[in-house]
mmCIF file with all atom_site columns, C-alpha atoms in Angstrom:
data_model
loop_
_atom_site.group_PDB
_atom_site.id
_atom_site.type_symbol
_atom_site.label_atom_id
_atom_site.label_alt_id
_atom_site.label_comp_id
_atom_site.label_asym_id
_atom_site.label_entity_id
_atom_site.label_seq_id
_atom_site.pdbx_PDB_ins_code
_atom_site.Cartn_x
_atom_site.Cartn_y
_atom_site.Cartn_z
_atom_site.occupancy
_atom_site.B_iso_or_equiv
_atom_site.pdbx_formal_charge
_atom_site.auth_seq_id
_atom_site.auth_comp_id
_atom_site.auth_asym_id
_atom_site.auth_atom_id
_atom_site.pdbx_PDB_model_num
ATOM 1   C CA . GLU R 1 1   ? -7.150  -27.894 0.498   1.00 60.00 ? 1379 GLU R CA 1
ATOM 2   C CA . ALA R 1 2   ? -7.091  -24.553 -1.169  1.00 78.00 ? 1380 ALA R CA 1
ATOM 3   C CA . GLY R 1 3   ? -10.545 -22.558 -1.461  1.00 91.00 ? 1381 GLY R CA 1
ATOM 4   C CA . VAL R 1 4   ? -11.660 -20.521 -4.101  1.00 94.00 ? 1382 VAL R CA 1
ATOM 5   C CA . ALA R 1 5   ? -9.672  -17.841 -5.033  1.00 95.00 ? 1383 ALA R CA 1
ATOM 6   C CA . GLN R 1 6   ? -10.830 -14.334 -6.047  1.00 96.00 ? 1384 GLN R CA 1
ATOM 7   C CA . SER R 1 7   ? -8.870  -11.218 -7.093  1.00 96.00 ? 1385 SER R CA 1
ATOM 8   C CA . PRO R 1 8   ? -8.816  -8.418  -6.468  1.00 97.00 ? 1386 PRO R CA 1
ATOM 9   C CA . ARG R 1 9   ? -10.379 -8.260  -3.211  1.00 94.00 ? 1387 ARG R CA 1
ATOM 10  C CA . TYR R 1 10  ? -11.330 -4.525  -3.410  1.00 96.00 ? 1388 TYR R CA 1
ATOM 11  C CA . LYS R 1 11  ? -11.929 -2.479  -6.633  1.00 97.00 ? 1389 LYS R CA 1
ATOM 12  C CA . ILE R 1 12  ? -13.159 1.493   -7.075  1.00 98.00 ? 1390 ILE R CA 1
ATOM 13  C CA . ILE R 1 13  ? -13.812 2.778   -10.366 1.00 97.00 ? 1391 ILE R CA 1
ATOM 14  C CA . GLU R 1 14  ? -15.925 5.560   -11.999 1.00 97.00 ? 1392 GLU R CA 1
ATOM 15  C CA . LYS R 1 15  ? -18.896 4.996   -13.873 1.00 96.00 ? 1393 LYS R CA 1
ATOM 16  C CA . ARG R 1 16  ? -18.743 3.791   -17.444 1.00 97.00 ? 1394 ARG R CA 1
ATOM 17  C CA . GLN R 1 17  ? -15.074 2.434   -16.896 1.00 97.00 ? 1395 GLN R CA 1
ATOM 18  C CA . SER R 1 18  ? -14.518 -0.927  -17.258 1.00 97.00 ? 1396 SER R CA 1
ATOM 19  C CA . VAL R 1 19  ? -13.444 -3.891  -14.703 1.00 98.00 ? 1397 VAL R CA 1
ATOM 20  C CA . ALA R 1 20  ? -12.706 -7.556  -14.526 1.00 98.00 ? 1398 ALA R CA 1
ATOM 21  C CA . PHE R 1 21  ? -12.685 -10.049 -11.734 1.00 97.00 ? 1399 PHE R CA 1
ATOM 22  C CA . TRP R 1 22  ? -11.041 -13.288 -11.648 1.00 97.00 ? 1400 TRP R CA 1
ATOM 23  C CA . CYS R 1 23  ? -11.876 -16.332 -9.913  1.00 97.00 ? 1401 CYS R CA 1
ATOM 24  C CA . ASN R 1 24  ? -9.935  -19.790 -9.373  1.00 96.00 ? 1402 ASN R CA 1
ATOM 25  C CA . PRO R 1 25  ? -12.340 -22.433 -8.068  1.00 95.00 ? 1403 PRO R CA 1
ATOM 26  C CA . ILE R 1 26  ? -11.387 -25.352 -6.114  1.00 94.00 ? 1404 ILE R CA 1
ATOM 27  C CA . SER R 1 27  ? -9.164  -28.076 -8.031  1.00 93.00 ? 1405 SER R CA 1
ATOM 28  C CA . GLY R 1 28  ? -11.610 -30.777 -9.766  1.00 89.00 ? 1406 GLY R CA 1
ATOM 29  C CA . HIS R 1 29  ? -15.126 -28.640 -9.258  1.00 90.00 ? 1407 HIS R CA 1
ATOM 30  C CA . ALA R 1 30  ? -16.668 -28.987 -12.416 1.00 89.00 ? 1408 ALA R CA 1
ATOM 31  C CA . THR R 1 31  ? -19.623 -26.356 -11.719 1.00 89.00 ? 1409 THR R CA 1
ATOM 32  C CA . LEU R 1 32  ? -18.466 -22.570 -11.279 1.00 93.00 ? 1410 LEU R CA 1
ATOM 33  C CA . TYR R 1 33  ? -21.201 -19.647 -10.147 1.00 93.00 ? 1411 TYR R CA 1
ATOM 34  C CA . TRP R 1 34  ? -20.632 -15.703 -10.138 1.00 96.00 ? 1412 TRP R CA 1
ATOM 35  C CA . TYR R 1 35  ? -23.304 -13.987 -7.805  1.00 95.00 ? 1413 TYR R CA 1
ATOM 36  C CA . GLN R 1 36  ? -23.834 -10.322 -7.140  1.00 96.00 ? 1414 GLN R CA 1
ATOM 37  C CA . GLN R 1 37  ? -24.435 -9.273  -3.621  1.00 93.00 ? 1415 GLN R CA 1
ATOM 38  C CA . ILE R 1 38  ? -25.852 -5.728  -3.258  1.00 93.00 ? 1416 ILE R CA 1
ATOM 39  C CA . LEU R 1 39  ? -25.297 -4.435  0.454   1.00 88.00 ? 1417 LEU R CA 1
ATOM 40  C CA . GLY R 1 40  ? -28.397 -5.507  2.508   1.00 83.00 ? 1418 GLY R CA 1
ATOM 41  C CA . GLN R 1 41  ? -29.567 -8.196  0.052   1.00 86.00 ? 1419 GLN R CA 1
ATOM 42  C CA . GLY R 1 42  ? -28.864 -12.003 -0.264  1.00 88.00 ? 1420 GLY R CA 1
ATOM 43  C CA . PRO R 1 43  ? -26.576 -13.295 -3.165  1.00 91.00 ? 1421 PRO R CA 1
ATOM 44  C CA . LYS R 1 44  ? -28.013 -13.171 -6.591  1.00 91.00 ? 1422 LYS R CA 1
ATOM 45  C CA . LEU R 1 45  ? -26.857 -15.665 -9.080  1.00 91.00 ? 1423 LEU R CA 1
ATOM 46  C CA . LEU R 1 46  ? -25.576 -14.136 -12.267 1.00 95.00 ? 1424 LEU R CA 1
ATOM 47  C CA . ILE R 1 47  ? -24.040 -17.118 -14.181 1.00 94.00 ? 1425 ILE R CA 1
ATOM 48  C CA . GLN R 1 48  ? -23.674 -20.716 -13.856 1.00 92.00 ? 1426 GLN R CA 1
ATOM 49  C CA . PHE R 1 49  ? -20.764 -22.680 -15.656 1.00 93.00 ? 1427 PHE R CA 1
ATOM 50  C CA . GLN R 1 50  ? -20.631 -26.555 -16.050 1.00 90.00 ? 1428 GLN R CA 1
ATOM 51  C CA . ASN R 1 51  ? -16.938 -26.969 -17.021 1.00 90.00 ? 1429 ASN R CA 1
ATOM 52  C CA . ASN R 1 52  ? -16.526 -24.359 -19.830 1.00 88.00 ? 1430 ASN R CA 1
ATOM 53  C CA . GLY R 1 53  ? -19.965 -24.471 -20.794 1.00 92.00 ? 1431 GLY R CA 1
ATOM 54  C CA . VAL R 1 54  ? -22.830 -21.913 -19.552 1.00 93.00 ? 1432 VAL R CA 1
ATOM 55  C CA . VAL R 1 55  ? -25.550 -23.414 -17.520 1.00 88.00 ? 1433 VAL R CA 1
ATOM 56  C CA . ASP R 1 56  ? -27.661 -20.562 -16.657 1.00 88.00 ? 1434 ASP R CA 1
ATOM 57  C CA . ASP R 1 57  ? -26.990 -16.662 -17.265 1.00 93.00 ? 1435 ASP R CA 1
ATOM 58  C CA . SER R 1 58  ? -30.612 -15.717 -17.269 1.00 90.00 ? 1436 SER R CA 1
ATOM 59  C CA . GLN R 1 59  ? -29.997 -12.930 -14.805 1.00 90.00 ? 1437 GLN R CA 1
ATOM 60  C CA . LEU R 1 60  ? -26.864 -11.765 -16.356 1.00 95.00 ? 1438 LEU R CA 1
ATOM 61  C CA . PRO R 1 61  ? -27.240 -7.859  -17.834 1.00 95.00 ? 1439 PRO R CA 1
ATOM 62  C CA . LYS R 1 62  ? -25.753 -9.048  -21.000 1.00 95.00 ? 1440 LYS R CA 1
ATOM 63  C CA . ASP R 1 63  ? -25.755 -5.739  -22.435 1.00 96.00 ? 1441 ASP R CA 1
ATOM 64  C CA . ARG R 1 64  ? -22.766 -4.751  -19.922 1.00 97.00 ? 1442 ARG R CA 1
ATOM 65  C CA . PHE R 1 65  ? -22.013 -8.184  -17.935 1.00 98.00 ? 1443 PHE R CA 1
ATOM 66  C CA . SER R 1 66  ? -19.989 -10.862 -19.748 1.00 97.00 ? 1444 SER R CA 1
ATOM 67  C CA . ALA R 1 67  ? -18.332 -14.152 -18.247 1.00 97.00 ? 1445 ALA R CA 1
ATOM 68  C CA . GLU R 1 68  ? -15.921 -16.786 -19.480 1.00 96.00 ? 1446 GLU R CA 1
ATOM 69  C CA . ARG R 1 69  ? -14.531 -20.139 -18.422 1.00 95.00 ? 1447 ARG R CA 1
ATOM 70  C CA . LEU R 1 70  ? -12.639 -20.842 -21.433 1.00 84.00 ? 1448 LEU R CA 1
ATOM 71  C CA . LYS R 1 71  ? -10.749 -23.864 -20.118 1.00 88.00 ? 1449 LYS R CA 1
ATOM 72  C CA . GLY R 1 72  ? -13.264 -25.079 -17.665 1.00 86.00 ? 1450 GLY R CA 1
ATOM 73  C CA . VAL R 1 73  ? -11.148 -23.871 -14.828 1.00 92.00 ? 1451 VAL R CA 1
ATOM 74  C CA . ASP R 1 74  ? -10.799 -20.163 -13.835 1.00 95.00 ? 1452 ASP R CA 1
ATOM 75  C CA . SER R 1 75  ? -13.109 -17.632 -14.870 1.00 97.00 ? 1453 SER R CA 1
ATOM 76  C CA . THR R 1 76  ? -13.453 -14.018 -15.488 1.00 97.00 ? 1454 THR R CA 1
ATOM 77  C CA . LEU R 1 77  ? -16.334 -11.576 -15.094 1.00 98.00 ? 1455 LEU R CA 1
ATOM 78  C CA . LYS R 1 78  ? -16.407 -8.444  -16.819 1.00 98.00 ? 1456 LYS R CA 1
ATOM 79  C CA . ILE R 1 79  ? -18.515 -5.132  -16.621 1.00 98.00 ? 1457 ILE R CA 1
ATOM 80  C CA . GLN R 1 80  ? -18.282 -2.698  -19.272 1.00 97.00 ? 1458 GLN R CA 1
ATOM 81  C CA . PRO R 1 81  ? -19.412 -0.012  -18.884 1.00 96.00 ? 1459 PRO R CA 1
ATOM 82  C CA . ALA R 1 82  ? -19.830 0.005   -15.113 1.00 97.00 ? 1460 ALA R CA 1
ATOM 83  C CA . LYS R 1 83  ? -23.114 1.946   -13.692 1.00 97.00 ? 1461 LYS R CA 1
ATOM 84  C CA . LEU R 1 84  ? -23.707 3.220   -9.887  1.00 97.00 ? 1462 LEU R CA 1
ATOM 85  C CA . GLU R 1 85  ? -25.951 0.462   -9.108  1.00 96.00 ? 1463 GLU R CA 1
ATOM 86  C CA . ASP R 1 86  ? -23.421 -1.980  -9.946  1.00 97.00 ? 1464 ASP R CA 1
ATOM 87  C CA . SER R 1 87  ? -21.329 -1.393  -6.701  1.00 98.00 ? 1465 SER R CA 1
ATOM 88  C CA . ALA R 1 88  ? -21.646 -5.118  -4.964  1.00 97.00 ? 1466 ALA R CA 1
ATOM 89  C CA . VAL R 1 89  ? -19.721 -7.941  -3.686  1.00 95.00 ? 1467 VAL R CA 1
ATOM 90  C CA . TYR R 1 90  ? -19.170 -10.164 -6.381  1.00 97.00 ? 1468 TYR R CA 1
ATOM 91  C CA . LEU R 1 91  ? -18.764 -13.892 -5.262  1.00 95.00 ? 1469 LEU R CA 1
ATOM 92  C CA . CYS R 1 92  ? -17.366 -16.390 -7.015  1.00 95.00 ? 1470 CYS R CA 1
ATOM 93  C CA . ALA R 1 93  ? -18.342 -20.354 -5.784  1.00 92.00 ? 1471 ALA R CA 1
ATOM 94  C CA . SER R 1 94  ? -17.491 -23.787 -7.196  1.00 90.00 ? 1472 SER R CA 1
ATOM 95  C CA . SER R 1 95  ? -19.048 -27.209 -6.645  1.00 85.00 ? 1473 SER R CA 1
ATOM 96  C CA . LEU R 1 96  ? -18.240 -30.663 -7.643  1.00 81.00 ? 1474 LEU R CA 1
ATOM 97  C CA . SER R 1 97  ? -21.203 -30.814 -10.022 1.00 72.00 ? 1475 SER R CA 1
ATOM 98  C CA . PHE R 1 98  ? -24.400 -28.793 -10.415 1.00 63.00 ? 1476 PHE R CA 1
ATOM 99  C CA . MET R 1 99  ? -26.352 -31.436 -8.888  1.00 60.00 ? 1477 MET R CA 1
ATOM 100 C CA . ARG R 1 100 ? -24.362 -31.183 -5.654  1.00 61.00 ? 1478 ARG R CA 1
ATOM 101 C CA . VAL R 1 101 ? -25.060 -27.258 -5.408  1.00 51.00 ? 1479 VAL R CA 1
ATOM 102 C CA . GLY R 1 102 ? -25.615 -27.758 -1.717  1.00 61.00 ? 1480 GLY R CA 1
ATOM 103 C CA . GLU R 1 103 ? -21.910 -28.332 -1.425  1.00 72.00 ? 1481 GLU R CA 1
ATOM 104 C CA . ALA R 1 104 ? -20.626 -25.061 -2.956  1.00 80.00 ? 1482 ALA R CA 1
ATOM 105 C CA . PHE R 1 105 ? -17.810 -23.325 -1.714  1.00 87.00 ? 1483 PHE R CA 1
ATOM 106 C CA . PHE R 1 106 ? -17.620 -19.536 -1.538  1.00 90.00 ? 1484 PHE R CA 1
ATOM 107 C CA . GLY R 1 107 ? -14.484 -17.259 -2.303  1.00 92.00 ? 1485 GLY R CA 1
ATOM 108 C CA . GLN R 1 108 ? -14.202 -13.933 -0.136  1.00 91.00 ? 1486 GLN R CA 1
ATOM 109 C CA . GLY R 1 109 ? -15.409 -11.751 -3.000  1.00 93.00 ? 1487 GLY R CA 1
ATOM 110 C CA . THR R 1 110 ? -14.537 -8.612  -4.534  1.00 96.00 ? 1488 THR R CA 1
ATOM 111 C CA . ARG R 1 111 ? -16.011 -5.354  -3.299  1.00 95.00 ? 1489 ARG R CA 1
ATOM 112 C CA . LEU R 1 112 ? -16.603 -3.238  -6.356  1.00 98.00 ? 1490 LEU R CA 1
ATOM 113 C CA . THR R 1 113 ? -17.434 0.565   -5.587  1.00 97.00 ? 1491 THR R CA 1
ATOM 114 C CA . VAL R 1 114 ? -18.549 2.822   -8.628  1.00 98.00 ? 1492 VAL R CA 1
ATOM 115 C CA . VAL R 1 115 ? -18.279 6.289   -8.156  1.00 97.00 ? 1493 VAL R CA 1
ATOM 116 C CA . ALA H 2 1   ? -41.325 -20.595 -8.021  1.00 70.00 ? 112  ALA H CA 1
ATOM 117 C CA . GLN H 2 2   ? -38.929 -20.881 -4.845  1.00 75.00 ? 113  GLN H CA 1
ATOM 118 C CA . SER H 2 3   ? -38.193 -18.336 -2.491  1.00 85.00 ? 114  SER H CA 1
ATOM 119 C CA . VAL H 2 4   ? -37.164 -17.948 1.102   1.00 91.00 ? 115  VAL H CA 1
ATOM 120 C CA . THR H 2 5   ? -38.056 -15.345 3.733   1.00 94.00 ? 116  THR H CA 1
ATOM 121 C CA . GLN H 2 6   ? -36.027 -14.721 6.636   1.00 96.00 ? 117  GLN H CA 1
ATOM 122 C CA . LEU H 2 7   ? -38.312 -13.085 9.301   1.00 95.00 ? 118  LEU H CA 1
ATOM 123 C CA . ASP H 2 8   ? -35.703 -10.763 11.018  1.00 95.00 ? 119  ASP H CA 1
ATOM 124 C CA . SER H 2 9   ? -33.054 -8.722  9.430   1.00 95.00 ? 120  SER H CA 1
ATOM 125 C CA . HIS H 2 10  ? -31.286 -8.292  13.139  1.00 97.00 ? 121  HIS H CA 1
ATOM 126 C CA . VAL H 2 11  ? -31.249 -10.637 15.978  1.00 98.00 ? 122  VAL H CA 1
ATOM 127 C CA . SER H 2 12  ? -29.367 -9.693  19.214  1.00 98.00 ? 123  SER H CA 1
ATOM 128 C CA . VAL H 2 13  ? -28.744 -12.215 21.831  1.00 97.00 ? 124  VAL H CA 1
ATOM 129 C CA . SER H 2 14  ? -26.590 -12.389 24.941  1.00 97.00 ? 125  SER H CA 1
ATOM 130 C CA . GLU H 2 15  ? -23.695 -14.590 25.226  1.00 97.00 ? 126  GLU H CA 1
ATOM 131 C CA . GLY H 2 16  ? -24.636 -18.192 26.643  1.00 97.00 ? 127  GLY H CA 1
ATOM 132 C CA . THR H 2 17  ? -28.340 -17.762 25.458  1.00 98.00 ? 128  THR H CA 1
ATOM 133 C CA . PRO H 2 18  ? -30.357 -19.337 22.743  1.00 98.00 ? 129  PRO H CA 1
ATOM 134 C CA . VAL H 2 19  ? -30.320 -18.356 19.329  1.00 98.00 ? 130  VAL H CA 1
ATOM 135 C CA . LEU H 2 20  ? -33.344 -18.346 16.880  1.00 98.00 ? 131  LEU H CA 1
ATOM 136 C CA . LEU H 2 21  ? -33.051 -17.482 13.472  1.00 98.00 ? 132  LEU H CA 1
ATOM 137 C CA . ARG H 2 22  ? -36.381 -17.776 11.265  1.00 98.00 ? 133  ARG H CA 1
ATOM 138 C CA . CYS H 2 23  ? -36.834 -18.869 7.769   1.00 97.00 ? 134  CYS H CA 1
ATOM 139 C CA . ASN H 2 24  ? -39.827 -19.715 6.032   1.00 96.00 ? 135  ASN H CA 1
ATOM 140 C CA . TYR H 2 25  ? -39.551 -21.246 2.440   1.00 92.00 ? 136  TYR H CA 1
ATOM 141 C CA . SER H 2 26  ? -41.972 -21.211 -0.686  1.00 88.00 ? 137  SER H CA 1
ATOM 142 C CA . SER H 2 27  ? -41.539 -24.156 -2.898  1.00 79.00 ? 138  SER H CA 1
ATOM 143 C CA . SER H 2 28  ? -44.030 -25.993 -5.319  1.00 73.00 ? 139  SER H CA 1
ATOM 144 C CA . TYR H 2 29  ? -42.001 -29.153 -4.989  1.00 76.00 ? 140  TYR H CA 1
ATOM 145 C CA . SER H 2 30  ? -40.176 -30.942 -1.730  1.00 76.00 ? 141  SER H CA 1
ATOM 146 C CA . PRO H 2 31  ? -37.082 -28.376 -1.313  1.00 82.00 ? 142  PRO H CA 1
ATOM 147 C CA . SER H 2 32  ? -33.342 -28.880 -0.305  1.00 86.00 ? 143  SER H CA 1
ATOM 148 C CA . LEU H 2 33  ? -32.678 -26.022 2.402   1.00 90.00 ? 144  LEU H CA 1
ATOM 149 C CA . PHE H 2 34  ? -29.523 -24.722 3.494   1.00 92.00 ? 145  PHE H CA 1
ATOM 150 C CA . TRP H 2 35  ? -28.179 -22.178 6.224   1.00 95.00 ? 146  TRP H CA 1
ATOM 151 C CA . TYR H 2 36  ? -24.897 -20.371 5.304   1.00 94.00 ? 147  TYR H CA 1
ATOM 152 C CA . VAL H 2 37  ? -23.038 -17.947 7.603   1.00 95.00 ? 148  VAL H CA 1
ATOM 153 C CA . GLN H 2 38  ? -20.782 -15.071 6.345   1.00 92.00 ? 149  GLN H CA 1
ATOM 154 C CA . HIS H 2 39  ? -18.475 -13.514 8.500   1.00 90.00 ? 150  HIS H CA 1
ATOM 155 C CA . PRO H 2 40  ? -17.024 -9.973  8.054   1.00 83.00 ? 151  PRO H CA 1
ATOM 156 C CA . ASN H 2 41  ? -14.306 -9.984  5.031   1.00 75.00 ? 152  ASN H CA 1
ATOM 157 C CA . LYS H 2 42  ? -14.693 -13.969 4.856   1.00 79.00 ? 153  LYS H CA 1
ATOM 158 C CA . GLY H 2 43  ? -16.716 -16.261 2.001   1.00 81.00 ? 154  GLY H CA 1
ATOM 159 C CA . LEU H 2 44  ? -20.043 -17.933 2.700   1.00 88.00 ? 155  LEU H CA 1
ATOM 160 C CA . GLN H 2 45  ? -19.797 -21.228 4.565   1.00 90.00 ? 156  GLN H CA 1
ATOM 161 C CA . LEU H 2 46  ? -22.268 -23.803 4.707   1.00 90.00 ? 157  LEU H CA 1
ATOM 162 C CA . LEU H 2 47  ? -23.847 -24.467 8.069   1.00 94.00 ? 158  LEU H CA 1
ATOM 163 C CA . LEU H 2 48  ? -25.948 -26.898 7.345   1.00 93.00 ? 159  LEU H CA 1
ATOM 164 C CA . LYS H 2 49  ? -28.612 -28.675 4.646   1.00 90.00 ? 160  LYS H CA 1
ATOM 165 C CA . TYR H 2 50  ? -31.576 -30.213 4.518   1.00 89.00 ? 161  TYR H CA 1
ATOM 166 C CA . THR H 2 51  ? -32.060 -32.839 1.455   1.00 81.00 ? 162  THR H CA 1
ATOM 167 C CA . SER H 2 52  ? -35.163 -35.029 2.175   1.00 75.00 ? 163  SER H CA 1
ATOM 168 C CA . ALA H 2 53  ? -33.700 -37.012 5.156   1.00 75.00 ? 164  ALA H CA 1
ATOM 169 C CA . ALA H 2 54  ? -33.912 -36.475 8.732   1.00 84.00 ? 165  ALA H CA 1
ATOM 170 C CA . THR H 2 55  ? -35.874 -33.465 9.597   1.00 89.00 ? 166  THR H CA 1
ATOM 171 C CA . LEU H 2 56  ? -33.444 -32.217 12.331  1.00 94.00 ? 167  LEU H CA 1
ATOM 172 C CA . VAL H 2 57  ? -30.252 -31.314 10.878  1.00 94.00 ? 168  VAL H CA 1
ATOM 173 C CA . LYS H 2 58  ? -27.331 -30.803 12.839  1.00 95.00 ? 169  LYS H CA 1
ATOM 174 C CA . GLY H 2 59  ? -24.504 -28.731 11.514  1.00 94.00 ? 170  GLY H CA 1
ATOM 175 C CA . ILE H 2 60  ? -21.088 -27.330 12.462  1.00 94.00 ? 171  ILE H CA 1
ATOM 176 C CA . ASN H 2 61  ? -20.382 -25.207 15.546  1.00 94.00 ? 172  ASN H CA 1
ATOM 177 C CA . GLY H 2 62  ? -23.565 -26.555 17.438  1.00 96.00 ? 173  GLY H CA 1
ATOM 178 C CA . PHE H 2 63  ? -26.310 -25.244 14.856  1.00 97.00 ? 174  PHE H CA 1
ATOM 179 C CA . GLU H 2 64  ? -29.106 -27.176 14.099  1.00 97.00 ? 175  GLU H CA 1
ATOM 180 C CA . ALA H 2 65  ? -32.309 -26.757 11.858  1.00 97.00 ? 176  ALA H CA 1
ATOM 181 C CA . GLU H 2 66  ? -35.515 -28.456 11.886  1.00 95.00 ? 177  GLU H CA 1
ATOM 182 C CA . PHE H 2 67  ? -37.595 -28.800 8.685   1.00 93.00 ? 178  PHE H CA 1
ATOM 183 C CA . LYS H 2 68  ? -41.388 -28.554 9.224   1.00 93.00 ? 179  LYS H CA 1
ATOM 184 C CA . LYS H 2 69  ? -43.222 -28.944 6.140   1.00 90.00 ? 180  LYS H CA 1
ATOM 185 C CA . SER H 2 70  ? -46.576 -27.995 7.590   1.00 91.00 ? 181  SER H CA 1
ATOM 186 C CA . GLU H 2 71  ? -45.185 -24.595 8.508   1.00 93.00 ? 182  GLU H CA 1
ATOM 187 C CA . THR H 2 72  ? -42.832 -24.239 5.424   1.00 93.00 ? 183  THR H CA 1
ATOM 188 C CA . SER H 2 73  ? -40.243 -23.320 7.830   1.00 95.00 ? 184  SER H CA 1
ATOM 189 C CA . PHE H 2 74  ? -36.335 -24.122 8.430   1.00 96.00 ? 185  PHE H CA 1
ATOM 190 C CA . HIS H 2 75  ? -35.426 -22.150 11.611  1.00 97.00 ? 186  HIS H CA 1
ATOM 191 C CA . LEU H 2 76  ? -32.147 -22.462 12.817  1.00 98.00 ? 187  LEU H CA 1
ATOM 192 C CA . THR H 2 77  ? -31.081 -22.565 16.455  1.00 98.00 ? 188  THR H CA 1
ATOM 193 C CA . LYS H 2 78  ? -28.057 -22.919 18.727  1.00 98.00 ? 189  LYS H CA 1
ATOM 194 C CA . PRO H 2 79  ? -28.693 -23.855 22.569  1.00 97.00 ? 190  PRO H CA 1
ATOM 195 C CA . SER H 2 80  ? -25.962 -21.233 23.564  1.00 97.00 ? 191  SER H CA 1
ATOM 196 C CA . ALA H 2 81  ? -24.345 -18.271 21.688  1.00 97.00 ? 192  ALA H CA 1
ATOM 197 C CA . HIS H 2 82  ? -20.811 -17.783 21.332  1.00 97.00 ? 193  HIS H CA 1
ATOM 198 C CA . MET H 2 83  ? -19.146 -14.429 20.676  1.00 96.00 ? 194  MET H CA 1
ATOM 199 C CA . SER H 2 84  ? -17.988 -15.955 17.486  1.00 95.00 ? 195  SER H CA 1
ATOM 200 C CA . ASP H 2 85  ? -21.323 -16.495 16.329  1.00 97.00 ? 196  ASP H CA 1
ATOM 201 C CA . ALA H 2 86  ? -21.701 -12.797 15.436  1.00 96.00 ? 197  ALA H CA 1
ATOM 202 C CA . ALA H 2 87  ? -22.122 -12.918 11.595  1.00 96.00 ? 198  ALA H CA 1
ATOM 203 C CA . GLU H 2 88  ? -24.676 -12.612 8.683   1.00 95.00 ? 199  GLU H CA 1
ATOM 204 C CA . TYR H 2 89  ? -26.845 -15.829 8.301   1.00 97.00 ? 200  TYR H CA 1
ATOM 205 C CA . PHE H 2 90  ? -28.546 -16.866 5.091   1.00 95.00 ? 201  PHE H CA 1
ATOM 206 C CA . CYS H 2 91  ? -31.158 -19.323 4.514   1.00 95.00 ? 202  CYS H CA 1
ATOM 207 C CA . VAL H 2 92  ? -31.362 -20.810 0.928   1.00 91.00 ? 203  VAL H CA 1
ATOM 208 C CA . VAL H 2 93  ? -33.503 -23.012 -1.088  1.00 88.00 ? 204  VAL H CA 1
ATOM 209 C CA . THR H 2 94  ? -32.824 -24.879 -4.447  1.00 81.00 ? 205  THR H CA 1
ATOM 210 C CA . THR H 2 95  ? -34.650 -25.409 -7.680  1.00 71.00 ? 206  THR H CA 1
ATOM 211 C CA . ASN H 2 96  ? -35.986 -28.902 -8.175  1.00 64.00 ? 207  ASN H CA 1
ATOM 212 C CA . THR H 2 97  ? -32.738 -29.584 -10.398 1.00 63.00 ? 208  THR H CA 1
ATOM 213 C CA . GLY H 2 98  ? -30.466 -28.333 -7.444  1.00 59.00 ? 209  GLY H CA 1
ATOM 214 C CA . ASN H 2 99  ? -28.475 -26.198 -9.559  1.00 65.00 ? 210  ASN H CA 1
ATOM 215 C CA . GLN H 2 100 ? -29.733 -22.692 -8.419  1.00 73.00 ? 211  GLN H CA 1
ATOM 216 C CA . PHE H 2 101 ? -29.444 -21.237 -5.206  1.00 77.00 ? 212  PHE H CA 1
ATOM 217 C CA . TYR H 2 102 ? -32.335 -18.718 -3.815  1.00 83.00 ? 213  TYR H CA 1
ATOM 218 C CA . PHE H 2 103 ? -31.032 -16.803 -0.827  1.00 89.00 ? 214  PHE H CA 1
ATOM 219 C CA . GLY H 2 104 ? -32.804 -15.189 1.683   1.00 92.00 ? 215  GLY H CA 1
ATOM 220 C CA . THR H 2 105 ? -32.009 -11.223 2.673   1.00 92.00 ? 216  THR H CA 1
ATOM 221 C CA . GLY H 2 106 ? -29.914 -12.435 5.419   1.00 94.00 ? 217  GLY H CA 1
ATOM 222 C CA . THR H 2 107 ? -30.225 -11.996 9.495   1.00 97.00 ? 218  THR H CA 1
ATOM 223 C CA . SER H 2 108 ? -27.472 -10.319 11.153  1.00 96.00 ? 219  SER H CA 1
ATOM 224 C CA . LEU H 2 109 ? -26.756 -11.765 14.539  1.00 97.00 ? 220  LEU H CA 1
ATOM 225 C CA . THR H 2 110 ? -25.311 -9.684  17.365  1.00 97.00 ? 221  THR H CA 1
ATOM 226 C CA . VAL H 2 111 ? -23.824 -11.455 20.586  1.00 97.00 ? 222  VAL H CA 1
ATOM 227 C CA . ILE H 2 112 ? -23.519 -9.086  23.524  1.00 97.00 ? 223  ILE H CA 1
ATOM 228 C CA . PRO H 2 113 ? -20.881 -10.137 26.138  1.00 95.00 ? 224  PRO H CA 1
#
């Protein structure tokens, strides 16, 4: 089966610019997660969707980050404006339902460098 | 509150020797615990999971982990390391509703030929 698709794989932007990442989860997976993985750290959950609704966005810096999953399938994560500390790998994951989070499947991630 | 502590940031072993990656957890309830592996430029892959069934859990590629409640540990082991095992390994605990992951900081495994 096809895995979780993310694009782009790499992005370099200047601080204060905007950037958007795209994720297409595994077909039929109702739950979608965005994680931020800073170099040397474990992934940190930014936002979790169940279909097109937000389940948890408590760790999303809402002054600059936004995410949507309008049709309950693919999702975009946006940063506007970017800061140097946003340099990280942004991982998208999906699972059949939020009660089966242990079976989440991860994409390869988007590596963002803010200069 | 839930958290995991991976006790070693880097582990080096020789090919063919045993692997031990250590993880301690903190949880106010019976946790679900997982090990994920991340190879360079690849996505995170589930190795194994513990969800309150058998305390010794077998995963893919010969890895296994034992849940020890008395020690609040969930260490990952493999009898014989292979070069392809070189990667970053993450120990993960979930919330009591099972809908959030808490990742450890990771252990980088190096396998020496």
